[in-house]
């Protein structure tokens, strides 16, 4: 009987320990969500993120569905590219947000649609953010318009904007797309750059950087063939 009693006692102790642990995690007032914090916001406010997350304050911390919370934030706030949701034991939830950054703007009536580096239209704003070029898409009459629709040409323009060195990007006012292989940049001070297609973007960016340094007073630059760039006007 003694030999049989020992396993029973061990099993009973295990049940008690498991039950106690479950009560601590789910039933006790010690490990319940009391505070939700946010970080990483730039355009959005922490209050907007908290409202979108709708974290159930007062519920057991262990039961919080972090994936579902993150999904709510991304769905309700398209400006959010990603969000890390972590449990901050013993009583908190942390939300670390990464916002989308516009690389191009599309004029829509009196407003501007922001487009990120992935080509995602994520927000419409009344005031154009500083340093973000405006996209002019005018490929309706182009023979290549039948092969490359507006979405494809938008992606090409986004790719070009992403290839620009930071110093050049800040001076780019407009990206004009006439066709797949006819992209022109309008810079500050009335300067223009014939970029050509979106291919060889890094090489074109290097060539343009060199031209801007070599001929700072020039008005027109052509890097459509990056191995033979050209400059004109003054």
mmCIF file of C-alpha atoms in Angstrom:
data_model
loop_
_atom_site.group_PDB
_atom_site.id
_atom_site.type_symbol
_atom_site.label_atom_id
_atom_site.label_comp_id
_atom_site.label_asym_id
_atom_site.label_seq_id
_atom_site.Cartn_x
_atom_site.Cartn_y
_atom_site.Cartn_z
ATOM 1 C CA UNK A 1 0.000 0.000 0.000
ATOM 2 C CA UNK A 2 2.877 2.303 0.775
ATOM 3 C CA UNK A 3 4.312 1.716 -2.702
ATOM 4 C CA UNK A 4 0.958 2.517 -4.260
ATOM 5 C CA UNK A 5 0.366 5.596 -2.140
ATOM 6 C CA UNK A 6 3.499 7.379 -3.232
ATOM 7 C CA UNK A 7 2.527 7.737 -6.930
ATOM 8 C CA UNK A 8 -0.935 8.858 -5.880
ATOM 9 C CA UNK A 9 0.569 11.531 -3.620
ATOM 10 C CA UNK A 10 2.901 12.681 -6.377
ATOM 11 C CA UNK A 11 0.011 12.879 -8.833
ATOM 12 C CA UNK A 12 -2.096 14.797 -6.337
ATOM 13 C CA UNK A 13 0.746 17.223 -5.705
ATOM 14 C CA UNK A 14 1.173 17.730 -9.449
ATOM 15 C CA UNK A 15 -2.524 18.455 -9.823
ATOM 16 C CA UNK A 16 -2.376 20.965 -6.978
ATOM 17 C CA UNK A 17 0.685 22.664 -8.425
ATOM 18 C CA UNK A 18 -0.856 22.835 -11.887
ATOM 19 C CA UNK A 19 -4.089 24.180 -10.481
ATOM 20 C CA UNK A 20 -2.216 26.731 -8.422
ATOM 21 C CA UNK A 21 -0.187 27.867 -11.395
ATOM 22 C CA UNK A 22 -3.313 28.218 -13.512
ATOM 23 C CA UNK A 23 -4.991 30.227 -10.790
ATOM 24 C CA UNK A 24 -1.963 32.546 -10.502
ATOM 25 C CA UNK A 25 -1.875 33.089 -14.259
ATOM 26 C CA UNK A 26 -5.597 33.304 -14.958
ATOM 27 C CA UNK A 27 -7.487 33.888 -11.743
ATOM 28 C CA UNK A 28 -5.322 35.975 -9.480
ATOM 29 C CA UNK A 29 -5.341 39.793 -9.488
ATOM 30 C CA UNK A 30 -1.533 39.904 -9.611
ATOM 31 C CA UNK A 31 -0.941 39.176 -13.294
ATOM 32 C CA UNK A 32 -3.685 41.190 -14.942
ATOM 33 C CA UNK A 33 -3.176 43.895 -17.581
ATOM 34 C CA UNK A 34 -3.023 47.296 -15.925
ATOM 35 C CA UNK A 35 -0.907 49.363 -18.307
ATOM 36 C CA UNK A 36 -0.446 49.544 -22.101
ATOM 37 C CA UNK A 37 2.463 51.558 -23.509
ATOM 38 C CA UNK A 38 3.384 52.584 -27.052
ATOM 39 C CA UNK A 39 6.598 53.618 -28.800
ATOM 40 C CA UNK A 40 7.755 54.448 -32.332
ATOM 41 C CA UNK A 41 4.936 56.801 -33.330
ATOM 42 C CA UNK A 42 5.834 59.808 -35.468
ATOM 43 C CA UNK A 43 2.771 61.020 -37.363
ATOM 44 C CA UNK A 44 0.292 58.980 -35.356
ATOM 45 C CA UNK A 45 -0.289 59.706 -31.692
ATOM 46 C CA UNK A 46 0.054 57.139 -28.898
ATOM 47 C CA UNK A 47 -3.653 57.644 -28.173
ATOM 48 C CA UNK A 48 -4.568 56.565 -31.713
ATOM 49 C CA UNK A 49 -2.518 53.394 -31.381
ATOM 50 C CA UNK A 50 -3.993 52.581 -27.981
ATOM 51 C CA UNK A 51 -7.512 53.060 -29.288
ATOM 52 C CA UNK A 52 -6.843 50.831 -32.310
ATOM 53 C CA UNK A 53 -5.217 48.115 -30.205
ATOM 54 C CA UNK A 54 -8.192 47.931 -27.810
ATOM 55 C CA UNK A 55 -6.182 45.884 -25.312
ATOM 56 C CA UNK A 56 -8.570 44.387 -22.713
ATOM 57 C CA UNK A 57 -7.266 46.062 -19.559
ATOM 58 C CA UNK A 58 -8.067 44.010 -16.480
ATOM 59 C CA UNK A 59 -7.892 40.647 -18.244
ATOM 60 C CA UNK A 60 -5.197 38.036 -17.472
ATOM 61 C CA UNK A 61 -1.895 39.009 -19.091
ATOM 62 C CA UNK A 62 -1.180 35.436 -20.155
ATOM 63 C CA UNK A 63 -4.462 35.294 -22.093
ATOM 64 C CA UNK A 64 -3.751 38.381 -24.209
ATOM 65 C CA UNK A 65 -3.705 37.443 -27.897
ATOM 66 C CA UNK A 66 -0.720 39.474 -29.109
ATOM 67 C CA UNK A 67 -1.249 38.485 -32.758
ATOM 68 C CA UNK A 68 -4.848 39.656 -32.678
ATOM 69 C CA UNK A 69 -3.893 42.937 -31.012
ATOM 70 C CA UNK A 70 -1.267 43.578 -33.688
ATOM 71 C CA UNK A 71 -3.750 42.752 -36.445
ATOM 72 C CA UNK A 72 -6.247 45.244 -35.045
ATOM 73 C CA UNK A 73 -3.641 48.010 -35.058
ATOM 74 C CA UNK A 74 -2.561 47.326 -38.661
ATOM 75 C CA UNK A 75 -6.150 47.047 -39.909
ATOM 76 C CA UNK A 76 -7.454 50.163 -38.184
ATOM 77 C CA UNK A 77 -4.350 52.272 -38.845
ATOM 78 C CA UNK A 78 -3.083 51.729 -42.423
ATOM 79 C CA UNK A 79 -0.171 54.063 -41.682
ATOM 80 C CA UNK A 80 1.259 51.314 -39.465
ATOM 81 C CA UNK A 81 3.629 49.065 -41.396
ATOM 82 C CA UNK A 82 4.357 46.724 -38.495
ATOM 83 C CA UNK A 83 3.791 46.496 -34.756
ATOM 84 C CA UNK A 84 5.490 44.342 -32.151
ATOM 85 C CA UNK A 85 3.189 43.418 -29.282
ATOM 86 C CA UNK A 86 4.965 42.111 -26.185
ATOM 87 C CA UNK A 87 3.928 41.164 -22.691
ATOM 88 C CA UNK A 88 5.673 43.312 -20.091
ATOM 89 C CA UNK A 89 5.406 41.163 -16.995
ATOM 90 C CA UNK A 90 3.825 41.327 -14.523
ATOM 91 C CA UNK A 91 1.048 43.749 -15.588
ATOM 92 C CA UNK A 92 1.787 45.416 -18.923
ATOM 93 C CA UNK A 93 1.527 45.243 -22.709
ATOM 94 C CA UNK A 94 4.030 47.071 -24.945
ATOM 95 C CA UNK A 95 3.276 48.187 -28.513
ATOM 96 C CA UNK A 96 6.262 49.101 -30.693
ATOM 97 C CA UNK A 97 5.033 50.672 -33.926
ATOM 98 C CA UNK A 98 6.824 51.185 -37.242
ATOM 99 C CA UNK A 99 5.020 53.670 -39.468
ATOM 100 C CA UNK A 100 5.025 53.690 -43.241
ATOM 101 C CA UNK A 101 7.017 56.530 -44.789
ATOM 102 C CA UNK A 102 5.799 58.228 -47.967
ATOM 103 C CA UNK A 103 8.191 58.249 -50.924
ATOM 104 C CA UNK A 104 5.683 59.694 -53.411
ATOM 105 C CA UNK A 105 2.475 61.713 -53.340
ATOM 106 C CA UNK A 106 -0.504 61.438 -55.692
ATOM 107 C CA UNK A 107 -2.698 64.522 -56.036
ATOM 108 C CA UNK A 108 -6.361 63.764 -55.394
ATOM 109 C CA UNK A 109 -8.644 66.789 -55.617
ATOM 110 C CA UNK A 110 -7.358 69.123 -52.903
ATOM 111 C CA UNK A 111 -5.627 66.322 -50.986
ATOM 112 C CA UNK A 112 -2.580 64.106 -51.349
ATOM 113 C CA UNK A 113 -2.407 60.320 -51.254
ATOM 114 C CA UNK A 114 0.761 59.030 -49.584
ATOM 115 C CA UNK A 115 2.530 56.062 -51.210
ATOM 116 C CA UNK A 116 5.223 54.075 -49.424
ATOM 117 C CA UNK A 117 8.305 52.274 -50.768
ATOM 118 C CA UNK A 118 6.230 49.143 -51.441
ATOM 119 C CA UNK A 119 3.744 51.038 -53.585
ATOM 120 C CA UNK A 120 1.052 50.929 -50.887
ATOM 121 C CA UNK A 121 -1.348 53.882 -50.775
ATOM 122 C CA UNK A 122 -1.744 54.190 -47.050
ATOM 123 C CA UNK A 123 -3.225 57.585 -46.225
ATOM 124 C CA UNK A 124 -4.773 60.751 -47.634
ATOM 125 C CA UNK A 125 -3.659 64.049 -46.152
ATOM 126 C CA UNK A 126 -4.686 67.654 -46.700
ATOM 127 C CA UNK A 127 -1.139 69.010 -46.577
ATOM 128 C CA UNK A 128 1.774 67.569 -48.545
ATOM 129 C CA UNK A 129 4.576 66.430 -46.224
ATOM 130 C CA UNK A 130 7.839 68.247 -46.820
ATOM 131 C CA UNK A 131 10.485 66.592 -48.964
ATOM 132 C CA UNK A 132 8.185 64.065 -50.674
ATOM 133 C CA UNK A 133 7.902 64.427 -54.492
ATOM 134 C CA UNK A 134 4.619 64.551 -56.338
ATOM 135 C CA UNK A 135 3.910 61.870 -58.932
ATOM 136 C CA UNK A 136 2.663 62.944 -62.361
ATOM 137 C CA UNK A 137 1.492 59.892 -64.274
ATOM 138 C CA UNK A 138 0.740 60.746 -67.897
ATOM 139 C CA UNK A 139 1.087 57.537 -69.873
ATOM 140 C CA UNK A 140 -2.397 57.308 -71.392
ATOM 141 C CA UNK A 141 -1.162 58.242 -74.869
ATOM 142 C CA UNK A 142 1.994 56.170 -74.701
ATOM 143 C CA UNK A 143 2.241 53.060 -76.945
ATOM 144 C CA UNK A 144 3.571 51.184 -73.921
ATOM 145 C CA UNK A 145 0.416 52.070 -71.978
ATOM 146 C CA UNK A 146 -1.206 48.879 -73.206
ATOM 147 C CA UNK A 147 1.639 46.786 -71.788
ATOM 148 C CA UNK A 148 2.222 48.647 -68.536
ATOM 149 C CA UNK A 149 -0.848 49.751 -66.629
ATOM 150 C CA UNK A 150 -0.979 52.517 -64.049
ATOM 151 C CA UNK A 151 -0.145 50.233 -61.145
ATOM 152 C CA UNK A 152 2.971 48.931 -62.880
ATOM 153 C CA UNK A 153 4.110 52.446 -63.713
ATOM 154 C CA UNK A 154 3.429 53.521 -60.131
ATOM 155 C CA UNK A 155 5.726 50.730 -58.915
ATOM 156 C CA UNK A 156 8.399 51.903 -61.364
ATOM 157 C CA UNK A 157 8.125 55.455 -60.029
ATOM 158 C CA UNK A 158 8.298 54.193 -56.447
ATOM 159 C CA UNK A 159 11.416 52.220 -57.340
ATOM 160 C CA UNK A 160 13.055 55.303 -58.817
ATOM 161 C CA UNK A 161 12.201 57.348 -55.731
ATOM 162 C CA UNK A 162 13.722 54.621 -53.579
ATOM 163 C CA UNK A 163 16.947 54.620 -55.611
ATOM 164 C CA UNK A 164 17.565 58.331 -55.148
ATOM 165 C CA UNK A 165 20.339 59.314 -52.733
ATOM 166 C CA UNK A 166 18.953 61.133 -49.708
ATOM 167 C CA UNK A 167 20.453 64.471 -50.760
ATOM 168 C CA UNK A 168 18.873 64.211 -54.220
ATOM 169 C CA UNK A 169 15.550 62.959 -52.872
ATOM 170 C CA UNK A 170 15.234 66.069 -50.716
ATOM 171 C CA UNK A 171 15.582 68.252 -53.811
ATOM 172 C CA UNK A 172 13.197 66.221 -55.983
ATOM 173 C CA UNK A 173 9.910 68.072 -56.413
ATOM 174 C CA UNK A 174 8.179 65.867 -58.958
ATOM 175 C CA UNK A 175 8.507 62.468 -60.627
ATOM 176 C CA UNK A 176 6.986 62.508 -64.127
ATOM 177 C CA UNK A 177 6.159 59.194 -65.781
ATOM 178 C CA UNK A 178 5.351 59.368 -69.475
ATOM 179 C CA UNK A 179 5.913 55.667 -70.150
ATOM 180 C CA UNK A 180 7.859 52.715 -68.802
ATOM 181 C CA UNK A 181 11.133 54.045 -70.176
ATOM 182 C CA UNK A 182 10.389 57.768 -69.910
ATOM 183 C CA UNK A 183 10.728 58.943 -66.323
ATOM 184 C CA UNK A 184 11.828 62.505 -65.611
ATOM 185 C CA UNK A 185 12.668 64.110 -62.271
ATOM 186 C CA UNK A 186 11.978 67.765 -61.593
ATOM 187 C CA UNK A 187 14.363 69.181 -59.010
ATOM 188 C CA UNK A 188 14.421 72.441 -57.101
ATOM 189 C CA UNK A 189 15.729 75.573 -58.843
ATOM 190 C CA UNK A 190 14.123 74.543 -62.138
ATOM 191 C CA UNK A 191 16.471 71.624 -62.814
ATOM 192 C CA UNK A 192 15.399 68.407 -64.536
ATOM 193 C CA UNK A 193 16.787 64.901 -64.828
ATOM 194 C CA UNK A 194 16.059 62.438 -67.631
ATOM 195 C CA UNK A 195 16.055 59.123 -65.787
ATOM 196 C CA UNK A 196 14.732 56.812 -68.496
ATOM 197 C CA UNK A 197 13.349 53.520 -67.207
ATOM 198 C CA UNK A 198 13.548 52.279 -63.648
ATOM 199 C CA UNK A 199 16.320 49.849 -64.574
ATOM 200 C CA UNK A 200 19.900 50.284 -63.332
ATOM 201 C CA UNK A 201 18.665 52.605 -60.609
ATOM 202 C CA UNK A 202 21.749 52.433 -58.414
ATOM 203 C CA UNK A 203 24.088 53.183 -61.327
ATOM 204 C CA UNK A 204 21.918 56.111 -62.394
ATOM 205 C CA UNK A 205 21.880 57.461 -58.849
ATOM 206 C CA UNK A 206 25.690 57.365 -58.726
ATOM 207 C CA UNK A 207 25.947 59.071 -62.107
ATOM 208 C CA UNK A 208 23.508 61.797 -61.085
ATOM 209 C CA UNK A 209 25.335 62.439 -57.825
ATOM 210 C CA UNK A 210 28.591 62.857 -59.747
ATOM 211 C CA UNK A 211 26.994 65.225 -62.279
ATOM 212 C CA UNK A 212 25.442 67.399 -59.588
ATOM 213 C CA UNK A 213 28.831 67.795 -57.954
ATOM 214 C CA UNK A 214 30.706 68.382 -61.229
ATOM 215 C CA UNK A 215 28.186 70.833 -62.699
ATOM 216 C CA UNK A 216 26.241 72.433 -59.821
ATOM 217 C CA UNK A 217 24.997 75.247 -62.045
ATOM 218 C CA UNK A 218 23.604 73.025 -64.813
ATOM 219 C CA UNK A 219 19.884 72.911 -65.552
ATOM 220 C CA UNK A 220 19.451 69.570 -67.322
ATOM 221 C CA UNK A 221 20.908 66.155 -66.550
ATOM 222 C CA UNK A 222 20.547 62.878 -68.430
ATOM 223 C CA UNK A 223 21.382 59.590 -66.721
ATOM 224 C CA UNK A 224 19.151 57.354 -68.834
ATOM 225 C CA UNK A 225 22.366 55.633 -69.954
ATOM 226 C CA UNK A 226 24.395 55.709 -66.725
ATOM 227 C CA UNK A 227 27.657 54.803 -68.476
ATOM 228 C CA UNK A 228 27.299 57.906 -70.680
ATOM 229 C CA UNK A 229 25.578 60.598 -68.570
ATOM 230 C CA UNK A 230 25.166 64.091 -69.965
ATOM 231 C CA UNK A 231 24.623 67.592 -68.666
ATOM 232 C CA UNK A 232 23.481 70.819 -70.362
ATOM 233 C CA UNK A 233 22.222 74.312 -69.637
ATOM 234 C CA UNK A 234 23.383 76.667 -66.922
#
